[in-house]
Coordinates of C-alpha atoms and ligand atoms in Angstrom, one line a residue:
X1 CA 104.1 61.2 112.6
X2 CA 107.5 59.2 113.0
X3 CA 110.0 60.4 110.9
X4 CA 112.5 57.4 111.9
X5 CA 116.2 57.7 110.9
X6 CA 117.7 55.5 108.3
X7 CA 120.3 53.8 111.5
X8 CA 116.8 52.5 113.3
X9 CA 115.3 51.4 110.1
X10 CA 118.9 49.2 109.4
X11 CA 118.7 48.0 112.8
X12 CA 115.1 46.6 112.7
X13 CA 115.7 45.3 109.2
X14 CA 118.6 43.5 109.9
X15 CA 117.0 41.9 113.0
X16 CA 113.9 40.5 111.1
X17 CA 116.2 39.3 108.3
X18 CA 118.4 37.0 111.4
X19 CA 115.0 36.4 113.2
X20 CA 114.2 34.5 109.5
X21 CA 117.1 33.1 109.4
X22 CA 119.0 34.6 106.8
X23 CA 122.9 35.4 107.1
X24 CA 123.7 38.5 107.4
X25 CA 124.8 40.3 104.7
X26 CA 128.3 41.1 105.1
X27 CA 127.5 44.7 103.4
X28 CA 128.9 44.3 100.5
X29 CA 127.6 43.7 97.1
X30 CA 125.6 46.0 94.2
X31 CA 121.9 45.2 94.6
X32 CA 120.7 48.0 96.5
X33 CA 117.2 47.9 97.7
X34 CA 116.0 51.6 98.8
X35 CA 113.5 51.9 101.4
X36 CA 110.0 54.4 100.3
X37 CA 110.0 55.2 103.6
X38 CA 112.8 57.6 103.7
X39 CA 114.2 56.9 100.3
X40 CA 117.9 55.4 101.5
X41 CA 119.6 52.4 100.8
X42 CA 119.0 49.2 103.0
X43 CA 121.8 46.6 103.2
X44 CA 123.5 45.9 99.5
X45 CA 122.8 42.4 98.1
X46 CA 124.8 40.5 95.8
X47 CA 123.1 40.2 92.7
X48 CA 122.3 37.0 90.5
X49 CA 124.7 36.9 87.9
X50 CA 123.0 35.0 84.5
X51 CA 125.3 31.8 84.5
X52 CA 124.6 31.4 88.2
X53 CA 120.6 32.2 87.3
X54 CA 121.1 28.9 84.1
X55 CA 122.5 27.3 86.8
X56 CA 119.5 27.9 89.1
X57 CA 117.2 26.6 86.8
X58 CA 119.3 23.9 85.3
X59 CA 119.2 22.4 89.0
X60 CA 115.6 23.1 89.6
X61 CA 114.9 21.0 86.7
X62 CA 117.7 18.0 88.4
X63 CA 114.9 18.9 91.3
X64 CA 112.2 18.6 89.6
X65 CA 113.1 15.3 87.9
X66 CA 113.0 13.9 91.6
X67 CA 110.1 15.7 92.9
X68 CA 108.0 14.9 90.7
X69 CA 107.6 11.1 92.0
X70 CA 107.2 12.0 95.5
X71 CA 103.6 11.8 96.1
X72 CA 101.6 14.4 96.4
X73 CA 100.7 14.6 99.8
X74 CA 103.8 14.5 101.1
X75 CA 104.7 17.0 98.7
X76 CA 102.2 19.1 100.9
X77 CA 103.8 18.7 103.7
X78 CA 106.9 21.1 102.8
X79 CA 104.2 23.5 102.3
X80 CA 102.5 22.7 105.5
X81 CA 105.7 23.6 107.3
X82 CA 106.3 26.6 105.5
X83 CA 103.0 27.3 106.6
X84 CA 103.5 27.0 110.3
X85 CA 107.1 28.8 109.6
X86 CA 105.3 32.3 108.1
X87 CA 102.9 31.7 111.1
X88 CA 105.8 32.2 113.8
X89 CA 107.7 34.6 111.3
X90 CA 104.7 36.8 110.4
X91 CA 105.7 39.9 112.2
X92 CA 109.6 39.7 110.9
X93 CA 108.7 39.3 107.3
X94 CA 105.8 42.3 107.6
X95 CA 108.4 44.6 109.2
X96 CA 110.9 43.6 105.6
X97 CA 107.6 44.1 103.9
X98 CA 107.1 47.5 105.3
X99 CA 110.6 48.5 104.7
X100 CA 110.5 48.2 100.6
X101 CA 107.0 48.1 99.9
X102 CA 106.4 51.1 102.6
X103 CA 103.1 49.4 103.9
X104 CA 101.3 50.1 106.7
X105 CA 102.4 46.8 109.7
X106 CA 98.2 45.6 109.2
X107 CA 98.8 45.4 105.7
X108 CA 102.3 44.0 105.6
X109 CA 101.0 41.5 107.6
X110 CA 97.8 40.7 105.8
X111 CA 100.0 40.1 103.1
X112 CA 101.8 37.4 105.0
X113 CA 98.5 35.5 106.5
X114 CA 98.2 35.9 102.5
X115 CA 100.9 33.6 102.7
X116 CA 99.8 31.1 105.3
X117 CA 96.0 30.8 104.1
X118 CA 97.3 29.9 100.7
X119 CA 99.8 27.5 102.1
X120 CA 96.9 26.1 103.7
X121 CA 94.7 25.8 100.8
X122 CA 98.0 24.0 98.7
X123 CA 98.2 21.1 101.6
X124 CA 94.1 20.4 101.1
X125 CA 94.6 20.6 97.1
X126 CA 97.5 18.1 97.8
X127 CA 94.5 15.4 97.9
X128 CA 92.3 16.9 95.5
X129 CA 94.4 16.7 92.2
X130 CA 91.5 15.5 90.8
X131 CA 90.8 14.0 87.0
X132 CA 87.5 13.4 85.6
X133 CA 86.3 10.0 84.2
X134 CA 84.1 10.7 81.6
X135 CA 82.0 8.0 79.6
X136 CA 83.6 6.1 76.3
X137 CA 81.3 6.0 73.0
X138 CA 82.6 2.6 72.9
X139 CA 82.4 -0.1 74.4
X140 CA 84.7 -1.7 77.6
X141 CA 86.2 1.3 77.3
X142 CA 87.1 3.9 80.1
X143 CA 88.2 7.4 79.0
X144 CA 89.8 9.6 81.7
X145 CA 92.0 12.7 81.9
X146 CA 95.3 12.1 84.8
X147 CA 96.8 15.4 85.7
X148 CA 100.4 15.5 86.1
X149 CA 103.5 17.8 86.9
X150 CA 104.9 20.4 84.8
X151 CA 108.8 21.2 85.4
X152 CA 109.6 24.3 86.5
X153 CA 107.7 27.0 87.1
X154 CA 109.3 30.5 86.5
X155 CA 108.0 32.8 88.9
X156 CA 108.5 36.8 88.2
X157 CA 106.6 39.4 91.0
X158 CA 106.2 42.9 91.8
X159 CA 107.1 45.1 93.7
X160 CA 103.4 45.8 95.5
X161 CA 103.4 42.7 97.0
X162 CA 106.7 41.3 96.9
X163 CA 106.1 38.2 98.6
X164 CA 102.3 37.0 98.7
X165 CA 101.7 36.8 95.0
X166 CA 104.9 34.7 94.8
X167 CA 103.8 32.3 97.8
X168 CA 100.5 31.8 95.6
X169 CA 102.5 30.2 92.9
X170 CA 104.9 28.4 95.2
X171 CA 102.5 27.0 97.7
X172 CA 100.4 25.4 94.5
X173 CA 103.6 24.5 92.3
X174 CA 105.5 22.6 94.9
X175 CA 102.9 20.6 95.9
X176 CA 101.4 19.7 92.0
X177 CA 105.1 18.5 91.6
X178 CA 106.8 21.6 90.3
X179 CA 109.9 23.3 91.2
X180 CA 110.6 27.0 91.4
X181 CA 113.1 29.5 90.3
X182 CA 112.0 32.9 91.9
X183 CA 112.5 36.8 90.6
X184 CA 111.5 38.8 92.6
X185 CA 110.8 42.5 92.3
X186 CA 114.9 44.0 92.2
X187 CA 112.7 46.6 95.0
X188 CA 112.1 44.0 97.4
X189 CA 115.2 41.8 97.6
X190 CA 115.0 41.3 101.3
X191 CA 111.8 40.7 102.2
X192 CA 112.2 37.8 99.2
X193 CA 115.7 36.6 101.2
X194 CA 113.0 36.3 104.1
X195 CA 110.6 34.5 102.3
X196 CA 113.0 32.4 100.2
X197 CA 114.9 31.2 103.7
X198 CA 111.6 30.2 105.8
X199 CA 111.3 28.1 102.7
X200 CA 114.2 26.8 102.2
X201 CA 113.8 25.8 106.1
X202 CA 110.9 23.7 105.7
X203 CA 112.5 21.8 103.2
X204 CA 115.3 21.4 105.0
X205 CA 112.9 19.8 107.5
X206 CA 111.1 17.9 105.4
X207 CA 113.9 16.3 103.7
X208 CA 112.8 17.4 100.2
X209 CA 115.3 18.1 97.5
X210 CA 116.6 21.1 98.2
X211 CA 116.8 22.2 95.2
X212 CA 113.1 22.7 94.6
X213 CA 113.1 26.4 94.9
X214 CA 116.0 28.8 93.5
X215 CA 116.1 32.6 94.4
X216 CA 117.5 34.6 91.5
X217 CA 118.3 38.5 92.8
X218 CA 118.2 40.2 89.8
X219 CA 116.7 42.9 87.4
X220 CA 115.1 42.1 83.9
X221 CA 117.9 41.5 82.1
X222 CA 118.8 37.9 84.1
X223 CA 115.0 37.6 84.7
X224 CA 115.1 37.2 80.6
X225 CA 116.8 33.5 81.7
X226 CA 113.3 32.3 82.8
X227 CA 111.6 33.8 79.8
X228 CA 113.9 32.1 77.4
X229 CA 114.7 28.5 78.6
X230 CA 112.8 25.6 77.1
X231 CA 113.0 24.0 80.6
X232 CA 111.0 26.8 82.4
X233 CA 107.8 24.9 81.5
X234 CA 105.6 28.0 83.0
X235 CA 106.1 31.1 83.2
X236 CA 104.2 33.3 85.8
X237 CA 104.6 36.6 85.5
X238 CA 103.3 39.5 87.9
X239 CA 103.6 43.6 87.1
X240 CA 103.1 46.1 84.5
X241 CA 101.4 45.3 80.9
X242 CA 104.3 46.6 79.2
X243 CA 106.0 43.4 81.2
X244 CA 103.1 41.0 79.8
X245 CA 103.6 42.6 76.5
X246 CA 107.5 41.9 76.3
X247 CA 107.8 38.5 77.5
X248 CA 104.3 37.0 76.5
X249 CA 105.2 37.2 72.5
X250 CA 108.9 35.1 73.4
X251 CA 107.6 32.8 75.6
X252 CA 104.9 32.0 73.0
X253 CA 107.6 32.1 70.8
X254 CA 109.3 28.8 72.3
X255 CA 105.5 27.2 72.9
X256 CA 106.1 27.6 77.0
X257 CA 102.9 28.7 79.0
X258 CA 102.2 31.5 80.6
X259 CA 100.3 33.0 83.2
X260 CA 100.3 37.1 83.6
X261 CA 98.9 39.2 86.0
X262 CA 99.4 42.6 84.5
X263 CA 97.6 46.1 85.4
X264 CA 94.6 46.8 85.7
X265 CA 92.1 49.7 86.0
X266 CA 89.6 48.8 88.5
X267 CA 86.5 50.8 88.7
X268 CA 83.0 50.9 90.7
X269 CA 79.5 51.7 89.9
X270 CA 77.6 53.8 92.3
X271 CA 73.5 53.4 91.8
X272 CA 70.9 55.6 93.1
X273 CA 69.8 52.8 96.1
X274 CA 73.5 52.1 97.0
X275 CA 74.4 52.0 101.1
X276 CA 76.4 55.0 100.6
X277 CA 77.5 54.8 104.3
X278 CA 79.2 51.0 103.2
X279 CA 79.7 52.7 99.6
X280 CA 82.1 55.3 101.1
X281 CA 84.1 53.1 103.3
X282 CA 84.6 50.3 100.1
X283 CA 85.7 53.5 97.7
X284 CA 88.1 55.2 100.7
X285 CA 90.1 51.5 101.6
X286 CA 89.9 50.7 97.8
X287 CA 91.5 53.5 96.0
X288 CA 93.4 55.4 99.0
X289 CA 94.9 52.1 101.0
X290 CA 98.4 51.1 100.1
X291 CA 98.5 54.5 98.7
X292 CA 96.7 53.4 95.6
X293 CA 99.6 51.2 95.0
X294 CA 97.8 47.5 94.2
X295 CA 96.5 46.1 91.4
X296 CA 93.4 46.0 91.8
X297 CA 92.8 50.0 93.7
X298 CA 89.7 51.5 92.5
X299 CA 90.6 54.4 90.1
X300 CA 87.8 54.9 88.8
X301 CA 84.1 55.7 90.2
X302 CA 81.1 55.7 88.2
X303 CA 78.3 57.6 90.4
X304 CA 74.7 58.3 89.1
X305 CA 74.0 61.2 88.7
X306 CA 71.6 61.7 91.5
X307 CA 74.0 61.0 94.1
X308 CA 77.3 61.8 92.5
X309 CA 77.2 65.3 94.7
X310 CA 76.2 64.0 98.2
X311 CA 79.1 61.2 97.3
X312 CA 81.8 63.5 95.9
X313 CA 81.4 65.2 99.2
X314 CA 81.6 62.9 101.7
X315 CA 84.6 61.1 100.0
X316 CA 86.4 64.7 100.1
X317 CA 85.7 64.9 103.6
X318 CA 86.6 61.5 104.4
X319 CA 90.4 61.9 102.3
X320 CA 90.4 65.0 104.6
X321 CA 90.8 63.0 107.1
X322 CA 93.5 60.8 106.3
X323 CA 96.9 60.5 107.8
X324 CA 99.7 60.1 105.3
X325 CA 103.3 59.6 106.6
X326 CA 105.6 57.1 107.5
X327 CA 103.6 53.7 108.4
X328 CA 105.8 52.9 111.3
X329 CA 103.4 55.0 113.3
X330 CA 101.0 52.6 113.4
X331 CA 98.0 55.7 113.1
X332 CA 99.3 56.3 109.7
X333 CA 96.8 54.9 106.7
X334 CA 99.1 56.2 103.8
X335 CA 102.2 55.2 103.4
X336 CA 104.9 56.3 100.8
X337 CA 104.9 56.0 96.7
X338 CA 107.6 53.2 95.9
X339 CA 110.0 55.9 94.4
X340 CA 110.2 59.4 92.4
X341 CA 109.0 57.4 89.3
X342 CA 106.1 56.6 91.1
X343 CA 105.5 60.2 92.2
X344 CA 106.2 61.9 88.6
X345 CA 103.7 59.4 87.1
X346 CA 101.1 60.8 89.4
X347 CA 102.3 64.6 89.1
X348 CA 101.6 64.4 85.5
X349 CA 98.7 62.0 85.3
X350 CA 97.0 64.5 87.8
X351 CA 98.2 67.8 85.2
X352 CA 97.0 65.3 82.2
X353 CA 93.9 64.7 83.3
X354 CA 93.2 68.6 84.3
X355 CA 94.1 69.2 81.1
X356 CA 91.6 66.5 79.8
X357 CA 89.0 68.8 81.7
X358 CA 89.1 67.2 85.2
X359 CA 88.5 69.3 88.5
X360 CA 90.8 68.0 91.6
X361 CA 88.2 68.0 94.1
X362 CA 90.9 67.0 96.9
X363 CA 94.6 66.1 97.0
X364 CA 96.9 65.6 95.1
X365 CA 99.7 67.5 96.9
X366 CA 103.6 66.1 98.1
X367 CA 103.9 66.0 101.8
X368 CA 106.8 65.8 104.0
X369 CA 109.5 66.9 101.3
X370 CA 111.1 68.6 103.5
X371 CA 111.2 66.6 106.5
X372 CA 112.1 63.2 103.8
X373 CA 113.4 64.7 100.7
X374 CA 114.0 61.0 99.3
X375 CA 111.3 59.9 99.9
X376 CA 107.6 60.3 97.9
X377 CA 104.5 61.0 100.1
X378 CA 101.4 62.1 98.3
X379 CA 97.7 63.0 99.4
X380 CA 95.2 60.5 97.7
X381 CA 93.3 62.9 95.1
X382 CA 89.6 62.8 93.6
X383 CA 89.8 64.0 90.0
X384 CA 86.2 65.0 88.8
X385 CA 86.2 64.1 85.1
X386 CA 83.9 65.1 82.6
X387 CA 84.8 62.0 80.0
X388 CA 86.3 59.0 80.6
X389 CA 89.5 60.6 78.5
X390 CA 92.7 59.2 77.7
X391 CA 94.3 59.7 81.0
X392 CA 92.0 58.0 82.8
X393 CA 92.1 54.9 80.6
X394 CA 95.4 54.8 81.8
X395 CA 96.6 52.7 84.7
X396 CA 98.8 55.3 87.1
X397 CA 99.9 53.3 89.9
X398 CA 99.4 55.7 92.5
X399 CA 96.3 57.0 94.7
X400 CA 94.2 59.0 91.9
X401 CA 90.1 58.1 91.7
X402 CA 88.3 59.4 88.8
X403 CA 84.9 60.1 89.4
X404 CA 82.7 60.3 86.0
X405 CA 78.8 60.1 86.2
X406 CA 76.1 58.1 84.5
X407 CA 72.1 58.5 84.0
X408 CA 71.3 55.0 83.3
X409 CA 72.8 51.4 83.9
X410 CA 74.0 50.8 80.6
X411 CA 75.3 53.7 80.0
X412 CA 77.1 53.0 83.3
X413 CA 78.3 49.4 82.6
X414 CA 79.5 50.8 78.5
X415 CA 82.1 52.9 80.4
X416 CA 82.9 50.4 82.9
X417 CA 84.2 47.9 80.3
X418 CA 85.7 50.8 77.8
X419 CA 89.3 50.5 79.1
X420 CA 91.9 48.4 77.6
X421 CA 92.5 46.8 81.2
X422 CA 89.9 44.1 82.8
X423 CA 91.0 42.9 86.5
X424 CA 88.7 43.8 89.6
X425 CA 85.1 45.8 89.2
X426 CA 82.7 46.3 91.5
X427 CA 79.0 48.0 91.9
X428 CA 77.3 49.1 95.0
X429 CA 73.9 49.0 95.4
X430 CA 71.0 47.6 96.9
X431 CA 68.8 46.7 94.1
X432 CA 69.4 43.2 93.1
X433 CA 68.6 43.2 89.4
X434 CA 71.1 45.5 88.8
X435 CA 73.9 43.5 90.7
X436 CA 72.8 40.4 88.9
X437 CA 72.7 42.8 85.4
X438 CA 76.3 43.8 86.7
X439 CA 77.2 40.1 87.7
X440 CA 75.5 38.8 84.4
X441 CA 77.6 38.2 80.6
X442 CA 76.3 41.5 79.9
X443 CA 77.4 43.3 82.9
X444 CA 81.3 43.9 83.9
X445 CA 83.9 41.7 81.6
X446 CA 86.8 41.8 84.4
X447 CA 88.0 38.7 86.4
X448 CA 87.3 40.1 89.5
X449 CA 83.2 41.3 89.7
X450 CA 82.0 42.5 93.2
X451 CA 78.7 43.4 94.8
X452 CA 79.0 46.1 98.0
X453 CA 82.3 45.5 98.0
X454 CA 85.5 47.6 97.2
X455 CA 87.6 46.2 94.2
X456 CA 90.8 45.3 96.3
X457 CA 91.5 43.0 99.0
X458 CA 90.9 39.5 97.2
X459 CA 90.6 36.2 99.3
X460 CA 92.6 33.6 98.5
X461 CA 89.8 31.3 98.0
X462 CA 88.9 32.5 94.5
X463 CA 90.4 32.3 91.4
X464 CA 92.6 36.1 91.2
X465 CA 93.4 37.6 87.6
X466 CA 92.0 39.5 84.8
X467 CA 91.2 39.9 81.3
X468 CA 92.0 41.9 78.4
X469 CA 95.3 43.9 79.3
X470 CA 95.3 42.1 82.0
X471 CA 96.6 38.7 80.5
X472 CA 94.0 36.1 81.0
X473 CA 95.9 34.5 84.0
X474 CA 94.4 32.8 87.2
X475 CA 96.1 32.5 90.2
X476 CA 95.8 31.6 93.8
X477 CA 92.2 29.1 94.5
X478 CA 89.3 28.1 92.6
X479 CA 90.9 25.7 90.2
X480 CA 93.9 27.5 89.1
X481 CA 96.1 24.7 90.3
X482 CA 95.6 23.2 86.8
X483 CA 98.0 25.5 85.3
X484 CA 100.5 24.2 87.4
X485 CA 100.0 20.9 85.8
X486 CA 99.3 19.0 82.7
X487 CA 96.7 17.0 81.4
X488 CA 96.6 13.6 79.9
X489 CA 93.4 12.1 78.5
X490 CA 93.5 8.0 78.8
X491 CA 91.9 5.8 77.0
X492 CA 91.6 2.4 78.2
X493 CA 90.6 -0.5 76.2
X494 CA 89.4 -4.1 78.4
X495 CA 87.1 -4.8 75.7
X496 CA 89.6 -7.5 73.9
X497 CA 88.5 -6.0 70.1
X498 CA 89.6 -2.5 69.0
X499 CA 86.6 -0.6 67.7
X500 CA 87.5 2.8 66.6
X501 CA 85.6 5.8 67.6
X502 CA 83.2 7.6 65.1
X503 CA 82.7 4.0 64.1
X504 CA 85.6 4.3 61.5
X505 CA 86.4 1.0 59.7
X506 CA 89.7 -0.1 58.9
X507 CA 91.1 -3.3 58.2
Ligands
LIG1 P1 107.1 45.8 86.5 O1 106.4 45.3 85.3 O2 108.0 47.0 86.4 O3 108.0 44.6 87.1 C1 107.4 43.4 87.6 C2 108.5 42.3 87.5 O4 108.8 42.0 86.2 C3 109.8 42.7 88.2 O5 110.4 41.6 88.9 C4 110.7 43.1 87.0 O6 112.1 42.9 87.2 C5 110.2 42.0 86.0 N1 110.4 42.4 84.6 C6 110.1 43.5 83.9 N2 110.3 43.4 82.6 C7 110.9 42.2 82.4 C8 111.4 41.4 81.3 N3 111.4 42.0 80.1 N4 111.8 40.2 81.5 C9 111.8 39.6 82.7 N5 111.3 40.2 83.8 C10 110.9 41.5 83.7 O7 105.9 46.1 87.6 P2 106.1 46.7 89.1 O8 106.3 48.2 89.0 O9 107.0 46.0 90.0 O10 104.6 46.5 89.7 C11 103.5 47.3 89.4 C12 102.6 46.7 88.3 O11 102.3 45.3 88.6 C13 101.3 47.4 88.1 O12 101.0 47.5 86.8 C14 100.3 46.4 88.8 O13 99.0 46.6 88.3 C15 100.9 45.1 88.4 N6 100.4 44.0 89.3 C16 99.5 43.2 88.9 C17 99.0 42.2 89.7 C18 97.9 41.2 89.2 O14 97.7 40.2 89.9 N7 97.3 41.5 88.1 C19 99.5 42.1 91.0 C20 100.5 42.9 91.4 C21 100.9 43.9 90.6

């Protein structure tokens, strides 16, 4: 176990911050971000004030007004070299990401390669903005549907991952003709200065506008400025579903679109012919990794009843085994909670749900308190639950797996989908009607359904998002480059008469 001081921490933070090119802060300024790993201050930001964050997006949208011509392929080359730039940057912008999001270095920098694979997606999709042509009821006529940019794109993140989730909107705006005013998490203000200036490089390169991406530092309050202005065309907002459910309703309100990622409340199915070898390994990275701290951690296991004891124990002896401390030591597995919010959410979701009848079966303790008094370590905990009870229809965002059990599928697959949340599911097993049942309408409603398979660590590939409490977005592959855009539908007419469709007459 390192426990580093705060002096080494500064140092190493600093140097990743120059290594990206950003100027150093000269110290001054009220933005404080606070590191989980020992709980003190980084280096004080200036904060966005809200005329300078109308003036961010007022000259996005001067931007975007130019951008929007530039064809889309060279549009993807910007993205291309921001690519190449997070490539040779990875390890400085992990080691930010480490500092305020408290992750272990493999998973700061799997956050970045995030980064660059989606940045490598956006430059093929450059080509591919494809329409359909679909064929006229009348005619010499040809009907098809052009796809076009939006305007700006709003972008508000997290604090879990403060940078990947806001290169999958980037990446995919820029290069479908967008521009970008960025929010980031208030928690993460430097690994975003990191981000933010690799970008702003590879425009400079590229000799793009350079106003096509804006950084605004800033809590809710001037992240409200994205939210309200008609020119903010979309709105893509990352966090909590009481975030969805403030700023959903007023961007409605104004007819802008939206796309949310909010919680979720990811859970697995365990069958009688599941691997359990593979089974344990999925449920220990999925709910214990990044100390339970991403959207889409299992907290929640649904074991049959057969094997819910051999399972129960191996998963207490495999949490036995992990090592929880500061992530700089690269033998660590669990890193820090974000902050004492964090870490009273999961002292009293852990009392609630005893309360609610639940057994702690391991876990659940603070660690290092006294060695790092500001900062929150917790042991990952296994709650046995008799019910799936109110607490554990709950999303805590911290490392606590409820295990429930179930005698026959549908029974299993009912509580599955009985929480208000619906992001990332998964069933292990090795019977495939039941993964196809599971995989089928019937079977899980989330966004996310996975067979032998943990519910976390998402490719960019897919589509990514939920449903329900989730907020219907869909980021990253797949298709969800449409949002980004709008769609026209043309009709053109070389027939030299003008027959209406439905075969109305008139004049
Ligand atoms: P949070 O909701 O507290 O904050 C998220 C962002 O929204 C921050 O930038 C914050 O400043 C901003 N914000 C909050 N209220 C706002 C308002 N009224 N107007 C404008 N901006 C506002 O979330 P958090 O604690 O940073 O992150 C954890 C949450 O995010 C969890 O619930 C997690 O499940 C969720 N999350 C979801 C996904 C997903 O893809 N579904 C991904 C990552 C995190």
């Amino acid at each position: 176990m390192t426990v580093s001081t705060i002096t080494q921490l500064q140092d190493r933070v600093l140097a990743a911050l120059e290594a990206c090119g950003v100027p150093t802060p000269d110290g001054s300024g009220e933005l404080l971000t606070r590191s989980p790993l020992t709980g003190e201050a980084l280096v004080p930001l200036t904060r966005t004030t809200l005329a300078e964050a109308e003036d961010a997006v007022a000259r996005a949208h001067e931007a975007f007004l130019e951008w929007r011509d530039v064809p889309a392929p060279e549009r993807g080359r910007v993205v291309k070299r921001w690519g190449e730039l997070l490539t040779e940057h990875k390890r400085d912008l992990a080691i930010l990401v480490q500092a305020e999001a408290g992750k272990s270095m493999s998973e700061a920098e799997g956050e970045v390669q995030e980064m660059i694979d989606i940045c490598d997606f956006a430059v093929g999709q450059s080509r591919m903005l494809y329409g359909k042509t679909m064929p006229s009821e009348r005619p010499g006529h040809r009907l098809m549907e052009t796809w076009h940019p939006l305007g700006v794109v709003g972008v508000i993140s997290a604090f879990n991952f403060p940078v990947a989730v806001y290169s999958w909107n980037t990446a995919l705006a820029l290069v479908c003709g967008d521009t970008v005013v960025w929010k980031p998490s208030e928690m993460c203000a430097l690994s975003a200065l990191g981000a933010h200036q690799l970008l702003a490089r590879a425009v400079a390169e590229s000799g793009a506008p350079e106003d096509i991406h804006q950084l605004v530092l800033a809590g809710r309050d001037v992240g409200a400025i994205l939210v309200e202005d008609p020119r903010v065309a979309l709105v893509s907002a990352t966090g909590s579903t009481r975030m969805g459910r403030e700023i959903g309703p007023q961007v409605a309100q104004r007819f802008g679109r939206c796309l949310l990622e909010l919680g979720g409340n990811n859970a697995a199915i365990v069958t009688p012919s599941a691997d359990l070898d593979l089974a344990l390994r999925g449920i220990v990275f999925a709910a214990a990794g990044t100390a339970g701290q991403r959207c889409t951690t299992m907290r929640r296991l649904i074991v049959h009843e057969s094997v819910v004891d051999t399972l129960t124990e191996r998963l207490v002896a495999a949490y036995r085994t992990l090592t929880i401390g500061d992530p700089r030591d690269e033998s660590v597995l669990v890193g820090p909670l974000i902050n004492e919010g964090s870490y009273r959410a999961m002292v009293d979701a852990i009392e609630a749900a005893v309360a609610q009848g639940g057994e702690v079966l391991v876990g659940g303790n603070r660690v290092l308190a006294a060695e790092m008094p500001d900062a929150y370590y917790m042991e990952p905990t296994i709650i046995r639950m008799p019910t799936q009870s109110e607490v554990v229809r709950e999303e805590t965002f911290a490392p606590i797996l409820y295990v429930m059990t179930y005698s026959d599928l549908d029974e299993a697959i009912t509580l599955h989908n009985d929480v208000p949340q619906g992001l990332s599911s998964a069933i292990f097993t090795t019977d495939q009607a039941e993964a196809e049942i599971f995989l089928s309408g019937a079977g899980s409603d989330c966004g996310i359904a996975n067979v032998n398979i943990g519910t976390s660590g998402a490719e960019i590939g897919g589509a990514f998002g939920g449903e329900k409490e989730t907020g219907g977005g869909r980021e990253s592959g797949s298709d969800s480059w449409q949002t980004y855009m709008r769609r026209a539908t043309n009709t053109i007419n070389y027939s030299g008469q003008l027959p209406l469709a439905q075969g109305v007459k008139f004049l």
